[in-house]
């Protein structure tokens, strides 16, 4: 039987409705409008598209947002000065520097310069440390989006074997730490498989929940999946398609036609994890504006 489709667009819409309601209350009761600053360096088309979609999400929520578009050759110091300005701006509750940055800019210096209370990406070492130790913090958007997709589609990861393919700082590592916590909505047995594995299929076939975050088009095929597994596809890859209007189409890291014949449930690309990343970014910005994340 073909897999059930986990509708990320619908679930993200539910979360955005919750965020909008709370935002309206925050404005009415405390006179606070959540504010988000985007910093975009260079002309990477995918990064430009993501920032545009995130900005549109801010408009839908009634947030205040600013986007600083800078040329690829922008100096690290200029970027640090801009972050310092946003750190001190009371109208700004969240700062998002879209990655990747130009080669000459040290990503660590930039991410560490963001006030951790405005770090709506959850990339600052204070937030990473708090996440690992199970303390409340701003958490990375895509991994939390994956957790919400699982929970809201009736696939609680508790006691399940989750296999994540990919060990990035943005997805694989934080997702491991989120799902590993002895907390509600988590408590999974988690394995990370990555490029150093001799045979990745040995790992993927053991997954009750398989999460593909590799960044390589359609590399997880149906024969690599245990029958009945839940498959979450984090990948968004552009592949050439002369028949498409813009010359390309989007595919995930999972080969959907074969995987959907084996899995019990699966996310599509587009319309799976992508909209969730934006919904969680908006929720993180709201939480930062509420100012109640860091009690201890
Ligand atoms: N580039 C790819 N994903 C992300 C993300 O979640 N946040 C930022 N800032 N950059 C990214």
Short mmCIF file of C-alpha atoms and ligand atoms in Angstrom, two decimals:
data_model
loop_
_atom_site.label_atom_id
_atom_site.label_comp_id
_atom_site.label_asym_id
_atom_site.label_seq_id
_atom_site.Cartn_x
_atom_site.Cartn_y
_atom_site.Cartn_z
CA UNK A 1 0.00 0.00 0.00
CA UNK A 2 1.47 3.41 -0.89
CA UNK A 3 2.51 5.63 1.99
CA UNK A 4 0.37 8.28 3.65
CA UNK A 5 1.62 11.75 2.75
CA UNK A 6 2.59 13.92 5.72
CA UNK A 7 1.36 17.36 4.69
CA UNK A 8 3.97 19.88 5.89
CA UNK A 9 2.13 22.79 4.34
CA UNK A 10 -1.00 22.07 6.36
CA UNK A 11 0.86 21.42 9.63
CA UNK A 12 2.94 24.59 9.13
CA UNK A 13 -0.31 26.47 8.51
CA UNK A 14 -1.65 25.21 11.87
CA UNK A 15 1.51 26.40 13.65
CA UNK A 16 1.37 29.79 11.90
CA UNK A 17 -2.22 30.22 13.06
CA UNK A 18 -1.10 29.57 16.64
CA UNK A 19 1.78 32.04 16.25
CA UNK A 20 -0.52 34.70 14.75
CA UNK A 21 -2.97 34.37 17.66
CA UNK A 22 -0.21 34.72 20.25
CA UNK A 23 1.33 37.61 18.31
CA UNK A 24 -1.98 39.48 18.31
CA UNK A 25 -2.21 38.92 22.07
CA UNK A 26 1.38 40.12 22.63
CA UNK A 27 0.64 43.28 20.68
CA UNK A 28 -2.67 43.94 22.45
CA UNK A 29 -1.55 43.15 26.00
CA UNK A 30 2.06 44.33 26.05
CA UNK A 31 2.38 46.56 22.96
CA UNK A 32 5.20 44.41 21.57
CA UNK A 33 5.53 43.68 17.83
CA UNK A 34 7.99 40.84 17.14
CA UNK A 35 10.85 42.08 14.93
CA UNK A 36 13.19 39.98 12.80
CA UNK A 37 16.33 41.14 10.95
CA UNK A 38 17.60 39.17 7.97
CA UNK A 39 21.14 39.45 6.70
CA UNK A 40 21.76 38.06 3.23
CA UNK A 41 25.28 38.08 1.78
CA UNK A 42 25.89 37.45 -1.93
CA UNK A 43 23.57 36.31 -4.69
CA UNK A 44 23.03 32.58 -4.06
CA UNK A 45 19.60 32.06 -5.72
CA UNK A 46 18.45 29.46 -3.16
CA UNK A 47 19.41 31.75 -0.22
CA UNK A 48 17.61 34.67 -1.88
CA UNK A 49 14.48 32.53 -2.31
CA UNK A 50 14.58 31.31 1.32
CA UNK A 51 14.96 34.83 2.76
CA UNK A 52 12.11 36.06 0.57
CA UNK A 53 9.83 33.27 1.83
CA UNK A 54 10.84 33.91 5.46
CA UNK A 55 10.13 37.64 5.00
CA UNK A 56 6.71 36.82 3.57
CA UNK A 57 6.05 34.69 6.65
CA UNK A 58 6.86 37.71 8.85
CA UNK A 59 4.37 39.83 6.88
CA UNK A 60 1.65 37.18 7.33
CA UNK A 61 2.21 37.21 11.11
CA UNK A 62 2.21 41.02 11.33
CA UNK A 63 5.88 41.06 12.42
CA UNK A 64 8.25 43.95 11.81
CA UNK A 65 11.12 42.78 9.58
CA UNK A 66 14.15 44.25 7.84
CA UNK A 67 16.38 42.62 5.23
CA UNK A 68 19.98 43.76 4.74
CA UNK A 69 21.23 42.55 1.36
CA UNK A 70 24.99 42.78 1.10
CA UNK A 71 27.40 42.05 -1.77
CA UNK A 72 29.44 38.82 -1.68
CA UNK A 73 32.65 40.80 -1.02
CA UNK A 74 31.27 42.37 2.21
CA UNK A 75 33.94 42.30 4.92
CA UNK A 76 33.60 40.28 8.10
CA UNK A 77 33.97 43.49 10.13
CA UNK A 78 31.08 45.14 8.29
CA UNK A 79 28.90 42.15 9.09
CA UNK A 80 29.97 42.20 12.75
CA UNK A 81 29.09 45.91 12.96
CA UNK A 82 25.65 45.23 11.50
CA UNK A 83 25.03 42.40 13.99
CA UNK A 84 26.11 44.70 16.83
CA UNK A 85 23.57 47.30 15.61
CA UNK A 86 20.74 44.73 15.57
CA UNK A 87 21.84 43.30 18.95
CA UNK A 88 21.26 46.76 20.45
CA UNK A 89 18.03 47.55 18.54
CA UNK A 90 15.00 47.07 20.85
CA UNK A 91 12.65 46.69 17.85
CA UNK A 92 14.61 43.60 16.76
CA UNK A 93 14.02 40.35 18.68
CA UNK A 94 15.55 37.94 16.18
CA UNK A 95 18.60 38.05 13.90
CA UNK A 96 19.02 35.60 11.05
CA UNK A 97 22.21 35.48 8.97
CA UNK A 98 21.40 33.29 5.99
CA UNK A 99 24.02 30.58 5.42
CA UNK A 100 26.24 29.77 3.62
CA UNK A 101 28.40 32.89 3.82
CA UNK A 102 31.17 33.89 1.41
CA UNK A 103 34.40 31.90 1.85
CA UNK A 104 36.39 34.85 3.25
CA UNK A 105 33.97 35.28 6.17
CA UNK A 106 34.45 33.15 9.28
CA UNK A 107 31.00 31.70 9.99
CA UNK A 108 31.89 30.98 13.63
CA UNK A 109 32.82 34.62 14.31
CA UNK A 110 29.50 35.76 12.84
CA UNK A 111 27.23 33.27 14.62
CA UNK A 112 29.01 33.83 17.96
CA UNK A 113 28.47 37.61 17.66
CA UNK A 114 24.67 37.34 17.65
CA UNK A 115 23.08 37.95 21.08
CA UNK A 116 22.02 34.42 22.07
CA UNK A 117 18.60 35.77 23.15
CA UNK A 118 18.05 36.96 19.54
CA UNK A 119 19.51 33.79 17.98
CA UNK A 120 16.30 32.54 16.34
CA UNK A 121 18.33 29.98 14.36
CA UNK A 122 19.59 28.37 17.57
CA UNK A 123 23.18 28.27 16.23
CA UNK A 124 24.95 30.21 19.02
CA UNK A 125 27.17 28.01 21.25
CA UNK A 126 25.10 28.99 24.33
CA UNK A 127 21.96 27.67 22.65
CA UNK A 128 23.75 24.59 21.35
CA UNK A 129 25.04 23.83 24.86
CA UNK A 130 21.65 24.39 26.43
CA UNK A 131 20.03 22.12 23.84
CA UNK A 132 22.52 19.32 24.50
CA UNK A 133 21.95 19.55 28.27
CA UNK A 134 18.16 19.69 27.94
CA UNK A 135 17.71 23.31 29.08
CA UNK A 136 15.13 25.60 27.52
CA UNK A 137 16.58 27.61 24.63
CA UNK A 138 16.00 28.77 21.07
CA UNK A 139 16.41 25.63 18.96
CA UNK A 140 17.25 25.27 15.25
CA UNK A 141 14.19 25.65 13.03
CA UNK A 142 14.45 22.70 10.65
CA UNK A 143 15.08 20.06 13.36
CA UNK A 144 12.21 21.37 15.50
CA UNK A 145 10.09 21.39 12.34
CA UNK A 146 10.89 17.70 11.82
CA UNK A 147 9.94 16.92 15.44
CA UNK A 148 6.64 18.80 15.05
CA UNK A 149 5.89 17.00 11.78
CA UNK A 150 6.35 13.66 13.53
CA UNK A 151 4.25 14.60 16.56
CA UNK A 152 1.43 16.28 14.67
CA UNK A 153 1.16 13.39 12.17
CA UNK A 154 0.75 10.86 15.00
CA UNK A 155 4.30 9.48 14.84
CA UNK A 156 5.67 10.12 18.33
CA UNK A 157 9.40 9.21 18.23
CA UNK A 158 9.42 7.95 21.86
CA UNK A 159 10.99 4.47 22.01
CA UNK A 160 11.45 4.39 18.22
CA UNK A 161 14.74 3.90 16.41
CA UNK A 162 15.34 7.14 14.52
CA UNK A 163 18.12 7.04 11.95
CA UNK A 164 19.30 10.44 10.71
CA UNK A 165 21.43 10.44 7.57
CA UNK A 166 23.65 13.54 7.68
CA UNK A 167 25.62 15.20 10.48
CA UNK A 168 25.37 18.91 9.68
CA UNK A 169 25.36 21.58 12.38
CA UNK A 170 22.06 22.88 10.97
CA UNK A 171 20.07 19.64 10.84
CA UNK A 172 21.70 16.31 11.79
CA UNK A 173 23.47 17.25 15.04
CA UNK A 174 20.69 19.40 16.55
CA UNK A 175 18.02 16.90 15.55
CA UNK A 176 19.98 14.14 17.31
CA UNK A 177 20.04 16.26 20.47
CA UNK A 178 16.35 17.15 20.27
CA UNK A 179 15.07 13.60 19.77
CA UNK A 180 17.49 12.10 22.31
CA UNK A 181 16.23 14.15 25.30
CA UNK A 182 14.35 12.29 28.00
CA UNK A 183 11.42 14.63 27.42
CA UNK A 184 7.89 14.53 26.02
CA UNK A 185 7.91 14.45 22.22
CA UNK A 186 11.41 12.97 22.13
CA UNK A 187 12.98 10.01 24.04
CA UNK A 188 13.98 8.18 20.85
CA UNK A 189 16.90 5.85 20.26
CA UNK A 190 18.88 7.86 17.73
CA UNK A 191 21.58 6.86 15.26
CA UNK A 192 23.41 9.22 12.92
CA UNK A 193 24.76 7.72 9.71
CA UNK A 194 27.02 9.79 7.47
CA UNK A 195 29.51 9.75 4.64
CA UNK A 196 32.10 7.77 6.62
CA UNK A 197 29.78 4.74 6.82
CA UNK A 198 31.01 1.92 4.55
CA UNK A 199 27.46 0.86 3.76
CA UNK A 200 24.79 3.38 4.68
CA UNK A 201 22.02 0.91 3.89
CA UNK A 202 22.97 -1.18 6.96
CA UNK A 203 21.79 1.81 9.02
CA UNK A 204 18.86 3.09 6.98
CA UNK A 205 17.18 -0.35 6.93
CA UNK A 206 17.06 -0.41 10.73
CA UNK A 207 15.11 2.82 11.03
CA UNK A 208 11.55 2.99 12.34
CA UNK A 209 11.82 6.68 11.46
CA UNK A 210 14.29 7.60 8.72
CA UNK A 211 15.38 11.20 8.33
CA UNK A 212 17.29 12.15 5.20
CA UNK A 213 19.40 15.31 5.58
CA UNK A 214 22.23 14.65 3.18
CA UNK A 215 21.95 17.33 0.52
CA UNK A 216 22.14 14.93 -2.41
CA UNK A 217 19.23 14.50 -4.81
CA UNK A 218 17.15 11.31 -4.49
CA UNK A 219 19.93 9.19 -2.95
CA UNK A 220 17.70 7.26 -0.50
CA UNK A 221 15.80 4.70 -2.54
CA UNK A 222 12.98 2.33 -1.58
CA UNK A 223 15.27 -0.69 -1.19
CA UNK A 224 17.15 1.16 1.59
CA UNK A 225 14.01 1.54 3.73
CA UNK A 226 12.43 -0.91 6.18
CA UNK A 227 8.84 -1.68 5.12
CA UNK A 228 6.42 0.44 7.15
CA UNK A 229 9.01 3.03 8.23
CA UNK A 230 8.18 6.73 8.49
CA UNK A 231 10.36 8.79 6.14
CA UNK A 232 11.10 12.49 6.61
CA UNK A 233 12.92 14.13 3.70
CA UNK A 234 14.82 17.29 4.70
CA UNK A 235 16.56 17.72 1.34
CA UNK A 236 15.71 20.46 -1.12
CA UNK A 237 17.75 19.99 -4.31
CA UNK A 238 17.42 21.74 -7.65
CA UNK A 239 17.70 19.36 -10.62
CA UNK A 240 17.70 20.45 -14.26
CA UNK A 241 14.36 20.05 -15.97
CA UNK A 242 14.06 21.63 -19.42
CA UNK A 243 10.28 21.07 -19.33
CA UNK A 244 9.90 23.26 -16.22
CA UNK A 245 9.19 26.99 -16.56
CA UNK A 246 12.37 28.05 -14.72
CA UNK A 247 14.51 25.20 -16.05
CA UNK A 248 14.69 23.22 -12.83
CA UNK A 249 12.52 21.32 -10.36
CA UNK A 250 12.91 20.59 -6.67
CA UNK A 251 13.50 17.08 -5.38
CA UNK A 252 14.40 15.76 -1.94
CA UNK A 253 17.19 13.50 -0.73
CA UNK A 254 14.71 10.61 -0.99
CA UNK A 255 13.67 8.99 -4.26
CA UNK A 256 9.97 9.55 -3.69
CA UNK A 257 8.50 7.13 -6.29
CA UNK A 258 10.26 4.06 -4.84
CA UNK A 259 10.30 5.15 -1.17
CA UNK A 260 6.58 5.86 -1.09
CA UNK A 261 5.92 2.23 -2.07
CA UNK A 262 7.74 0.95 1.04
CA UNK A 263 7.21 3.57 3.77
CA UNK A 264 4.03 3.85 5.84
CA UNK A 265 4.22 7.65 5.80
CA UNK A 266 6.45 10.11 3.95
CA UNK A 267 6.95 13.85 3.48
CA UNK A 268 6.87 15.29 -0.05
CA UNK A 269 9.34 17.81 -1.51
CA UNK A 270 8.23 20.53 -1.85
CA UNK A 271 5.50 20.79 0.79
CA UNK A 272 7.09 18.73 3.57
CA UNK A 273 9.85 20.03 5.84
CA UNK A 274 10.39 23.35 3.96
CA UNK A 275 7.24 25.15 5.20
CA UNK A 276 7.92 23.84 8.72
CA UNK A 277 11.31 25.58 8.88
CA UNK A 278 9.60 28.92 8.26
CA UNK A 279 6.77 28.25 10.75
CA UNK A 280 9.29 27.42 13.51
CA UNK A 281 11.40 30.48 12.69
CA UNK A 282 8.28 32.61 13.21
CA UNK A 283 7.51 30.80 16.47
CA UNK A 284 11.11 31.29 17.68
CA UNK A 285 10.89 35.01 16.87
CA UNK A 286 7.63 35.26 18.81
CA UNK A 287 9.25 33.48 21.79
CA UNK A 288 12.25 35.81 21.65
CA UNK A 289 9.88 38.80 21.61
CA UNK A 290 7.94 37.39 24.58
CA UNK A 291 11.27 37.29 26.41
CA UNK A 292 10.47 34.20 28.44
CA UNK A 293 12.91 31.63 27.05
CA UNK A 294 15.81 32.15 29.44
CA UNK A 295 14.70 31.83 33.04
CA UNK A 296 17.88 30.21 34.30
N1 LIG B 1 20.83 27.90 5.33
C1 LIG B 1 20.22 26.72 5.18
N2 LIG B 1 19.37 26.49 6.21
C2 LIG B 1 19.48 27.57 7.03
C3 LIG B 1 18.84 27.91 8.27
O1 LIG B 1 18.02 27.18 8.84
N3 LIG B 1 19.22 29.11 8.79
C4 LIG B 1 20.13 29.92 8.20
N4 LIG B 1 20.43 31.06 8.81
N5 LIG B 1 20.73 29.62 7.07
C5 LIG B 1 20.40 28.44 6.48
#
